[in-house]
Short mmCIF file of C-alpha atoms and ligand atoms in Angstrom, two decimals:
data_model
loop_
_atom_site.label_atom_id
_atom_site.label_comp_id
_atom_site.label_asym_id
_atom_site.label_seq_id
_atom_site.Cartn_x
_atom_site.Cartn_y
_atom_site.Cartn_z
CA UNK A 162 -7.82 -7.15 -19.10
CA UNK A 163 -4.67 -5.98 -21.16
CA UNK A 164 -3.19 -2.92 -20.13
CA UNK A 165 -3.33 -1.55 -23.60
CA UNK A 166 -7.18 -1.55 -23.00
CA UNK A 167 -6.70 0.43 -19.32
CA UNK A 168 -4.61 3.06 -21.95
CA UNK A 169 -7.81 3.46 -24.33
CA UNK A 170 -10.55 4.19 -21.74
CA UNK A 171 -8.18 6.62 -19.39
CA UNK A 172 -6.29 9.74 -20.36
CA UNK A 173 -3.72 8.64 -17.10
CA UNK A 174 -3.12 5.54 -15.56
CA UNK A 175 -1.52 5.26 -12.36
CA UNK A 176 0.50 1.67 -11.42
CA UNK A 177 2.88 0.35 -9.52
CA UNK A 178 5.55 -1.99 -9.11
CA UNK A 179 6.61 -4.31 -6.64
CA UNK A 180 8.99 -7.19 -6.08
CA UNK A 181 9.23 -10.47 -4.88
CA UNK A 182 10.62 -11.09 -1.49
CA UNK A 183 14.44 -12.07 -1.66
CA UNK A 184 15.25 -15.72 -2.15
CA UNK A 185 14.79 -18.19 0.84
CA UNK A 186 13.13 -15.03 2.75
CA UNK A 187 9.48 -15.26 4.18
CA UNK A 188 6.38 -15.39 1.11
CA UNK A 189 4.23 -13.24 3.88
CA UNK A 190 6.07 -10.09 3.82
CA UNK A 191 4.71 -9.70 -0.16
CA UNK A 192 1.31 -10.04 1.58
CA UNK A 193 1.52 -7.28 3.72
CA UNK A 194 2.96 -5.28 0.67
CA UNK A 195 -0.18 -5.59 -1.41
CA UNK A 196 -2.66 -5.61 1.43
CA UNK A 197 -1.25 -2.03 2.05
CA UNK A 198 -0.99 -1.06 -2.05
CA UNK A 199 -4.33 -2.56 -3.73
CA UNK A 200 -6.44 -0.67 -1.64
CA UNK A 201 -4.94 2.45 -3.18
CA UNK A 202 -6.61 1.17 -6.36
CA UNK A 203 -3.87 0.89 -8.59
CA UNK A 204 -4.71 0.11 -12.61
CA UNK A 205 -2.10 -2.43 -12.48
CA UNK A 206 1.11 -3.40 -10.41
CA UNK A 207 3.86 -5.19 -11.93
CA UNK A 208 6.00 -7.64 -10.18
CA UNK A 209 9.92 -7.89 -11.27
CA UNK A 210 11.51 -10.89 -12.73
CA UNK A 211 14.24 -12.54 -10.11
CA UNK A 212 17.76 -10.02 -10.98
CA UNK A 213 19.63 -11.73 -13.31
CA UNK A 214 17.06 -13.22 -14.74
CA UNK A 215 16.81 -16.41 -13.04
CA UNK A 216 14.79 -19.23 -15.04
CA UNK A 217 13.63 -21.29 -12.59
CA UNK A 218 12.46 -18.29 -10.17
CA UNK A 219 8.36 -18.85 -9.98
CA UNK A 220 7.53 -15.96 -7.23
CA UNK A 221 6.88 -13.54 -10.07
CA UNK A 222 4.19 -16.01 -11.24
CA UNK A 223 3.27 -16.77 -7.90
CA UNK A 224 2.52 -12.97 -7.08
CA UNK A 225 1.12 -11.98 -10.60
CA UNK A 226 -1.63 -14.80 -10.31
CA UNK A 227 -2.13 -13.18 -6.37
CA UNK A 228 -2.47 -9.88 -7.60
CA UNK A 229 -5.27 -11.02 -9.97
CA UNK A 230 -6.75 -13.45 -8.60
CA UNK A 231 -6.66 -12.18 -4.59
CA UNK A 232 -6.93 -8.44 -4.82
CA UNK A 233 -8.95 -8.33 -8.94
CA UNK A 234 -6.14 -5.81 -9.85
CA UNK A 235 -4.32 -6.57 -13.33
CA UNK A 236 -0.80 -7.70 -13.07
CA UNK A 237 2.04 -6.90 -15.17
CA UNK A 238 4.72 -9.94 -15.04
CA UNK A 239 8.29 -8.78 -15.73
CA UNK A 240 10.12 -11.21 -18.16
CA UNK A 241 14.03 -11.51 -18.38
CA UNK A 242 15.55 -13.22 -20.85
CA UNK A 243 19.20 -13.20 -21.05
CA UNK A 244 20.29 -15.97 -19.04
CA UNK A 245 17.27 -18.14 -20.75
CA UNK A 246 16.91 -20.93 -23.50
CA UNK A 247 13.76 -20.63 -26.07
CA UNK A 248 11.93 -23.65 -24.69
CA UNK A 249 12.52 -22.33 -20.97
CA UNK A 250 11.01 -19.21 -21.72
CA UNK A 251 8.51 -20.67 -23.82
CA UNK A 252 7.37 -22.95 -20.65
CA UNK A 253 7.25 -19.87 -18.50
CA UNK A 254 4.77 -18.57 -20.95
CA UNK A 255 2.75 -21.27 -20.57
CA UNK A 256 2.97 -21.54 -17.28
CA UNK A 257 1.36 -17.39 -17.33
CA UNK A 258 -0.99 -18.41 -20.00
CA UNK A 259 -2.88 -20.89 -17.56
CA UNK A 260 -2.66 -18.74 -14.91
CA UNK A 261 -4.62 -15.99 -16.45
CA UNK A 262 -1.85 -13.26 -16.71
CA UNK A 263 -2.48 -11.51 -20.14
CA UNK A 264 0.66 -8.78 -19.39
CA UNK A 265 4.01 -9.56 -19.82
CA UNK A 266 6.84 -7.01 -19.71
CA UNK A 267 9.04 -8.11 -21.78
CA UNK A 268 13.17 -7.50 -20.77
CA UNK A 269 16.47 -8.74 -21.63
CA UNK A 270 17.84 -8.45 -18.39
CA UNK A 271 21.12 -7.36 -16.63
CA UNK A 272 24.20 -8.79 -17.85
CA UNK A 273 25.64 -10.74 -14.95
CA UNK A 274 29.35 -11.49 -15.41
CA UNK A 275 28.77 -14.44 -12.56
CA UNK A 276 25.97 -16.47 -14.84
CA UNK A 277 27.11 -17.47 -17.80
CA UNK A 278 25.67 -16.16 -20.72
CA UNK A 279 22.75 -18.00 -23.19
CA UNK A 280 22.95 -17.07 -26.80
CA UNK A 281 19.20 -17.96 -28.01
CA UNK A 282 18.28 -13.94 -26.89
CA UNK A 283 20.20 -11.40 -27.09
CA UNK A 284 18.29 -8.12 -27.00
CA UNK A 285 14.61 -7.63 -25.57
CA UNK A 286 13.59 -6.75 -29.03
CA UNK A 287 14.04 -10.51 -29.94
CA UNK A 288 12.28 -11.84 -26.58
CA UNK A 289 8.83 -9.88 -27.47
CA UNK A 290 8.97 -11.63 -31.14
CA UNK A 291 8.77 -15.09 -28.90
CA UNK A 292 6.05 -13.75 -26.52
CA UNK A 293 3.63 -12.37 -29.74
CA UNK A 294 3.94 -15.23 -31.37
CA UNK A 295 2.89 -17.46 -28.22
CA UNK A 296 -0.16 -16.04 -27.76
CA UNK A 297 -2.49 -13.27 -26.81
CA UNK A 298 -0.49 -11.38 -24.28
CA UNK A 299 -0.37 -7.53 -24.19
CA UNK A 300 3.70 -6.69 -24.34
CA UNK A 301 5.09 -3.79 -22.22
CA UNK A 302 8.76 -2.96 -22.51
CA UNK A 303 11.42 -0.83 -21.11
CA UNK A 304 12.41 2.51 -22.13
CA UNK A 305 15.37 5.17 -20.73
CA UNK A 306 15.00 8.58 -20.75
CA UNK A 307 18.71 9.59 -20.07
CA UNK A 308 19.71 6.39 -22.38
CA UNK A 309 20.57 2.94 -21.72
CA UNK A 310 24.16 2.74 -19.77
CA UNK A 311 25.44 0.58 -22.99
CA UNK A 312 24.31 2.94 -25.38
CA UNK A 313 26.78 5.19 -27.14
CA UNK A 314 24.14 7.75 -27.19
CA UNK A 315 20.33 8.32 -26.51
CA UNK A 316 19.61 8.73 -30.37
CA UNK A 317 21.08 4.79 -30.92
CA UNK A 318 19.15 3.68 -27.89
CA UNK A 319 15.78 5.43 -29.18
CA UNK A 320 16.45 3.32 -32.39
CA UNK A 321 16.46 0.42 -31.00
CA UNK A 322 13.78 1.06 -28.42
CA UNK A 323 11.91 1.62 -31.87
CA UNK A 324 12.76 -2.06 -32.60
CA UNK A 325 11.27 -3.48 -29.64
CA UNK A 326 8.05 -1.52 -30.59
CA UNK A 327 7.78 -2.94 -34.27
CA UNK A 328 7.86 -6.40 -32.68
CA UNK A 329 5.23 -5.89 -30.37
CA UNK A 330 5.69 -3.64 -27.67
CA UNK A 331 2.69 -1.09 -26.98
CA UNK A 332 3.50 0.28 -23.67
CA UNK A 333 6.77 1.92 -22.52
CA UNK A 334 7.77 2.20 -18.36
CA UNK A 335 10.78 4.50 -18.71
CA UNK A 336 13.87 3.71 -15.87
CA UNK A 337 13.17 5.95 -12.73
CA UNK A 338 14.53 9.49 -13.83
CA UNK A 339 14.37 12.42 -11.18
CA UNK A 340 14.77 15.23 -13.90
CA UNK A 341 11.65 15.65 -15.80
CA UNK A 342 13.43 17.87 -18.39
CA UNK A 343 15.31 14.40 -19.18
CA UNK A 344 11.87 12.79 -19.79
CA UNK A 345 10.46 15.04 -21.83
CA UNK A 346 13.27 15.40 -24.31
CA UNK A 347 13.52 11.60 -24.53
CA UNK A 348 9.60 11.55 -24.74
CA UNK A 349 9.94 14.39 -27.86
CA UNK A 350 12.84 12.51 -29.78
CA UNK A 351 10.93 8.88 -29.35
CA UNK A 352 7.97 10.93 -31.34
CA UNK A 353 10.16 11.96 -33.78
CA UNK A 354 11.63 8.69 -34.34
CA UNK A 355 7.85 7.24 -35.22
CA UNK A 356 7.41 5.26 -31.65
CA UNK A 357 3.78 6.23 -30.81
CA UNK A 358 2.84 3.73 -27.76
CA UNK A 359 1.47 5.28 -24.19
CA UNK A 360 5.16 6.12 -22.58
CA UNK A 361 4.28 5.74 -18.50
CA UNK A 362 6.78 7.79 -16.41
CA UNK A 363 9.26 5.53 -13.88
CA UNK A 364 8.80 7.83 -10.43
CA UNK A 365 11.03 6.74 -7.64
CA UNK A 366 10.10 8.59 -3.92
CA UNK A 367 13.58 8.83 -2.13
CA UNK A 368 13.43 7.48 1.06
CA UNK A 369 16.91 5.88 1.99
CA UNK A 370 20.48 7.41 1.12
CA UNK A 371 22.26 4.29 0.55
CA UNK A 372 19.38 2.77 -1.19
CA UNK A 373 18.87 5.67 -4.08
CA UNK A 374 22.65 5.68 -4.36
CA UNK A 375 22.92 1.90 -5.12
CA UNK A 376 19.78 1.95 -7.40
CA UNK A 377 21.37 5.24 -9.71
CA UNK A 378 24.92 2.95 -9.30
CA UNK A 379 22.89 0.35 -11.14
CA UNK A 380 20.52 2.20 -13.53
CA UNK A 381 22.90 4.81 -14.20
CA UNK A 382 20.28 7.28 -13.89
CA UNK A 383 21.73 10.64 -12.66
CA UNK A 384 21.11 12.70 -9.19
CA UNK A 385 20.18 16.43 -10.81
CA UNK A 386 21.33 19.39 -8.31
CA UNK A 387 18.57 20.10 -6.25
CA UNK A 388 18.08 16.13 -5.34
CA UNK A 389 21.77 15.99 -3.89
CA UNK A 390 21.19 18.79 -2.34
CA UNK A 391 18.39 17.35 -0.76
CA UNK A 392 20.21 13.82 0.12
CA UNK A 393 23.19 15.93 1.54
CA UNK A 394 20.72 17.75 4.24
CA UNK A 395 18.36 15.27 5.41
CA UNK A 396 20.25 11.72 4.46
CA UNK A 397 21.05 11.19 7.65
CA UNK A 398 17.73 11.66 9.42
CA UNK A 399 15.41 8.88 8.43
CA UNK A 400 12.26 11.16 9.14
CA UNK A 401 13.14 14.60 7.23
CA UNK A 402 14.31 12.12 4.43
CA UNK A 403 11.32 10.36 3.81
CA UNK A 404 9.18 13.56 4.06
CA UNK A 405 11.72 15.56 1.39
CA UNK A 406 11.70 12.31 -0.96
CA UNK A 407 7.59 11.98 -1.40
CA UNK A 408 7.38 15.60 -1.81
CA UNK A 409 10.01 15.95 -4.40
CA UNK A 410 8.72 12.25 -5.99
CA UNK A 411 4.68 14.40 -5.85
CA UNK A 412 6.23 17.88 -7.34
CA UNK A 413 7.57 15.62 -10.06
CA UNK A 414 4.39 13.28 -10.98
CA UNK A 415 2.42 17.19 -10.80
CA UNK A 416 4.83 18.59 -13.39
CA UNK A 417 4.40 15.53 -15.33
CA UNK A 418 0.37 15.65 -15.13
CA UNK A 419 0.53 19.06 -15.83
CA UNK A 420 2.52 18.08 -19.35
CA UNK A 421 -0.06 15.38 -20.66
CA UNK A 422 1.83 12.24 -19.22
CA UNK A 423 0.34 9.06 -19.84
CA UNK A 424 0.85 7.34 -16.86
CA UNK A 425 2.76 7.36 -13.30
CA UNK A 426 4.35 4.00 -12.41
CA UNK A 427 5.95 4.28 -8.99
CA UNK A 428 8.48 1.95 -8.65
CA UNK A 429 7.48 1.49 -4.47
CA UNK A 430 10.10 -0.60 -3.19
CA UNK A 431 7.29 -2.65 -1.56
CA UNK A 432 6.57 0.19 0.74
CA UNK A 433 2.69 1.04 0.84
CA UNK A 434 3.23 3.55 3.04
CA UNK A 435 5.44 5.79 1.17
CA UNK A 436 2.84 4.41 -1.76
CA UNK A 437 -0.47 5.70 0.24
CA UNK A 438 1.20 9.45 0.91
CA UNK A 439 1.94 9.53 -2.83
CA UNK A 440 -1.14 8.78 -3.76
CA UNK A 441 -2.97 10.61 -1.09
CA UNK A 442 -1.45 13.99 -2.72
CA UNK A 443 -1.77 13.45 -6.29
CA UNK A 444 -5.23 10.67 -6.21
CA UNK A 445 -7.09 13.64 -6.57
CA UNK A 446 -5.47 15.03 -9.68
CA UNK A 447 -5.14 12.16 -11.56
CA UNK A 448 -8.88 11.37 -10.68
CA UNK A 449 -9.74 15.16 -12.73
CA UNK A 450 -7.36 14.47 -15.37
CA UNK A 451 -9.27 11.12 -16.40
CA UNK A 452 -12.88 13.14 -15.54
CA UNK A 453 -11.62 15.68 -18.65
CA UNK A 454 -10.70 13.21 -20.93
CA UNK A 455 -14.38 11.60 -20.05
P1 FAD B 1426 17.22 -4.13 -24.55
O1 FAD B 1426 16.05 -3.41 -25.06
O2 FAD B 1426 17.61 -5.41 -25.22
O3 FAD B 1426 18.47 -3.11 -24.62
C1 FAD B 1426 19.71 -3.41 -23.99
C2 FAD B 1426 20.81 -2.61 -24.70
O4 FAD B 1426 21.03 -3.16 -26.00
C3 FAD B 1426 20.46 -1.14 -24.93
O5 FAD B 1426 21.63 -0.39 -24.82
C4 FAD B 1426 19.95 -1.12 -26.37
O6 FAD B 1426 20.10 0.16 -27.00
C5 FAD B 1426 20.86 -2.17 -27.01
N1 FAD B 1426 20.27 -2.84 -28.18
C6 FAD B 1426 19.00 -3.26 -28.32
N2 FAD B 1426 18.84 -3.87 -29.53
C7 FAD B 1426 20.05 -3.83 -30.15
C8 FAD B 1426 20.55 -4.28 -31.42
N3 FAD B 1426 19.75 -4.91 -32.30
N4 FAD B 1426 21.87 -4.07 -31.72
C9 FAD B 1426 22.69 -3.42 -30.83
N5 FAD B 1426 22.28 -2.97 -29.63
C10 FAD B 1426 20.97 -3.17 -29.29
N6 FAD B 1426 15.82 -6.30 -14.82
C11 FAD B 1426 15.58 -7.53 -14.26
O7 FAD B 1426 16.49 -8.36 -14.15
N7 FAD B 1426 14.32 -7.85 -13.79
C12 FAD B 1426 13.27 -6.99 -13.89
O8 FAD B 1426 12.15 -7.31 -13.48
C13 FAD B 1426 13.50 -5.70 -14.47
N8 FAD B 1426 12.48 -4.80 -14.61
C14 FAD B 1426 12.71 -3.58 -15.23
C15 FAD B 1426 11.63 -2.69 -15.41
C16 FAD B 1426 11.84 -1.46 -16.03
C17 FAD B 1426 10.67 -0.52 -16.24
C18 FAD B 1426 13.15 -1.10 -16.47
C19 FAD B 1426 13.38 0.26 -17.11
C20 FAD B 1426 14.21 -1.97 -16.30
C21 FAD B 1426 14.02 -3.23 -15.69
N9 FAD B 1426 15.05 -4.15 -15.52
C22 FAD B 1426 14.82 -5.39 -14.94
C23 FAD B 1426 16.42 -3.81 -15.94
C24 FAD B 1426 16.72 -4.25 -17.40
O9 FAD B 1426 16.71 -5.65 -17.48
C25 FAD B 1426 18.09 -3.68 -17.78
O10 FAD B 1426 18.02 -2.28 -17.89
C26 FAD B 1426 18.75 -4.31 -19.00
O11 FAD B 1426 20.14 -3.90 -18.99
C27 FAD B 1426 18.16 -3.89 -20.35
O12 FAD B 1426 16.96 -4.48 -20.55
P2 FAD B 1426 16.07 -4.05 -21.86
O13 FAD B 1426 14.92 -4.95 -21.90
O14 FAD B 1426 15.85 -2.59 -21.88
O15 FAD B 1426 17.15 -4.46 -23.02
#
């Protein structure tokens, strides 16, 4: 099923994402990932595309085609393309095609100084042109609600986000944010600018210090007051953290229910367990959301 269908017949989807284990590292541990997550239900989970966007890396495949064919959930495959010929990613979508997947999300990836650089896509906008006119595959594609780090500004961004959505995009997962305030002024301008498509909400539980500081290092995302507050307390017991993170991660996914959200996609860091207390406290909303819209 394409996910734009799961956005017709539900007022709010809830999905998740997960990611395949590191190179060389044991295949099972994704196992015990989803055995923990698809019993939660999920509309969909999305699996990420190898960092860097590494061609020849066929565990996102691999776990997409699990996912569906295992566990009857829909996947979402991530798709990078900036370290990528044409005919490379045009194989890759062939090689999804037979497999079933029908999802793709479609990214340009990280820049990596380290890899050199292809030149036959440069922006993701250009990469969902290729995947519409390969086939019948709902496109998803990423979206920033504080702007993209190589933006001069979120207006420019927004413009181009626009882009990706006249070539084919018709779902939007927004980078994790921890300040809804941030969301919904990106979510009002992205109106304004014409781009109409279900906008899902990135939610991130904080669970690990070092781990939320790398990922914001990355994504450029920023740490509002009461968060770092929050880190500077309980980051250093393992216990209070995880506790503080899912309830601040469940006050924000309320907040954003409560202001007609489209959908939750909790980035889980292949955790099911911080995944089942998440959705053990807002299941029940989300459930009475959809029953309204019914
Ligand atoms: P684009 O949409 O191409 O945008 C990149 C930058 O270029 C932006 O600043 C944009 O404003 C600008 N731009 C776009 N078009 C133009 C134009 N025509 N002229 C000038 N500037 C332009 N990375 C991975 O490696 N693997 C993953 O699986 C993965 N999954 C992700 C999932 C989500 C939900 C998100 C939010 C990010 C994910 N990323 C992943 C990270 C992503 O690859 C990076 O954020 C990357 O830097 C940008 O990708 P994009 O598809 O948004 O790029």
């Amino acid at each position: 099923m394409k996910i734009s269908e799961l956005f017709m017949a539900k007022k709010v989807i809830f999905s998740f994402e997960v990611f395949p284990p590191k190179k060389g590292g044991p295949i099972d541990t994704i196992y015990e990932t989803l055995e923990g997550l698809c019993p939660l239900h999920p509309d969909f989970i999305s699996v990420t595309y190898g960092a860097g966007g590494n061609a020849a890396d066929r565990s996102t495949l691999q776990i997409a085609s699990l996912i569906k064919k295992r566990y009857g959930i829909e996947p979402l495959a991530h798709l990078t393309c900036v370290n990528s010929t044409r005919q490379q990613v045009i194989n890759t979508l062939g090689e999804l095609k037979s497999e079933g997947i029908e999802n793709i999300l479609a990214l340009r990836g990280d820049i990596n100084p380290d890899i050199p650089l292809r030149t036959d896509f440069r922006y993701a906008s250009e990469l969902i042109q290729t995947v519409r006119s390969a086939g019948d595959f709902h496109i998803s594609a990423a979206c920033y609600p504080e702007g993209h780090a190589e933006s001069a500004t979120l207006e420019e961004d927004v413009l181009h986000l626009r882009e990706k959505v006249e070539a084919g995009a018709s779902h939007l997962i927004t980078q994790l944010f921890f300040d809804n305030t941030d969301f919904y002024h990106f979510r009002e301008l992205a109106r304004r600018k014409g781009i109409q498509v279900p906008i899902e909400a990135g939610i991130m539980p904080v669970v690990n210090k070092r781990q939320i500081e790398r990922m914001v290092s990355m994504c450029g995302a920023s740490l509002p007051k009461p968060l770092v507050k929050l880190l500077s307390r309980y980051g250093s017991d393992a216990a209070a953290l995880r506790e503080a993170g899912i309830a601040y991660a469940t006050q924000q996914i309320i907040d954003l229910l409560g202001n007609a959200v489209q959908g939750i996609h909790l980035y889980t860091m292949n955790n099911p367990e911080v995944a089942k207390k998440v959705a053990a406290s807002v299941g029940d909303i989300i459930r009475c959301e959809n029953e309204r819209h019914g």
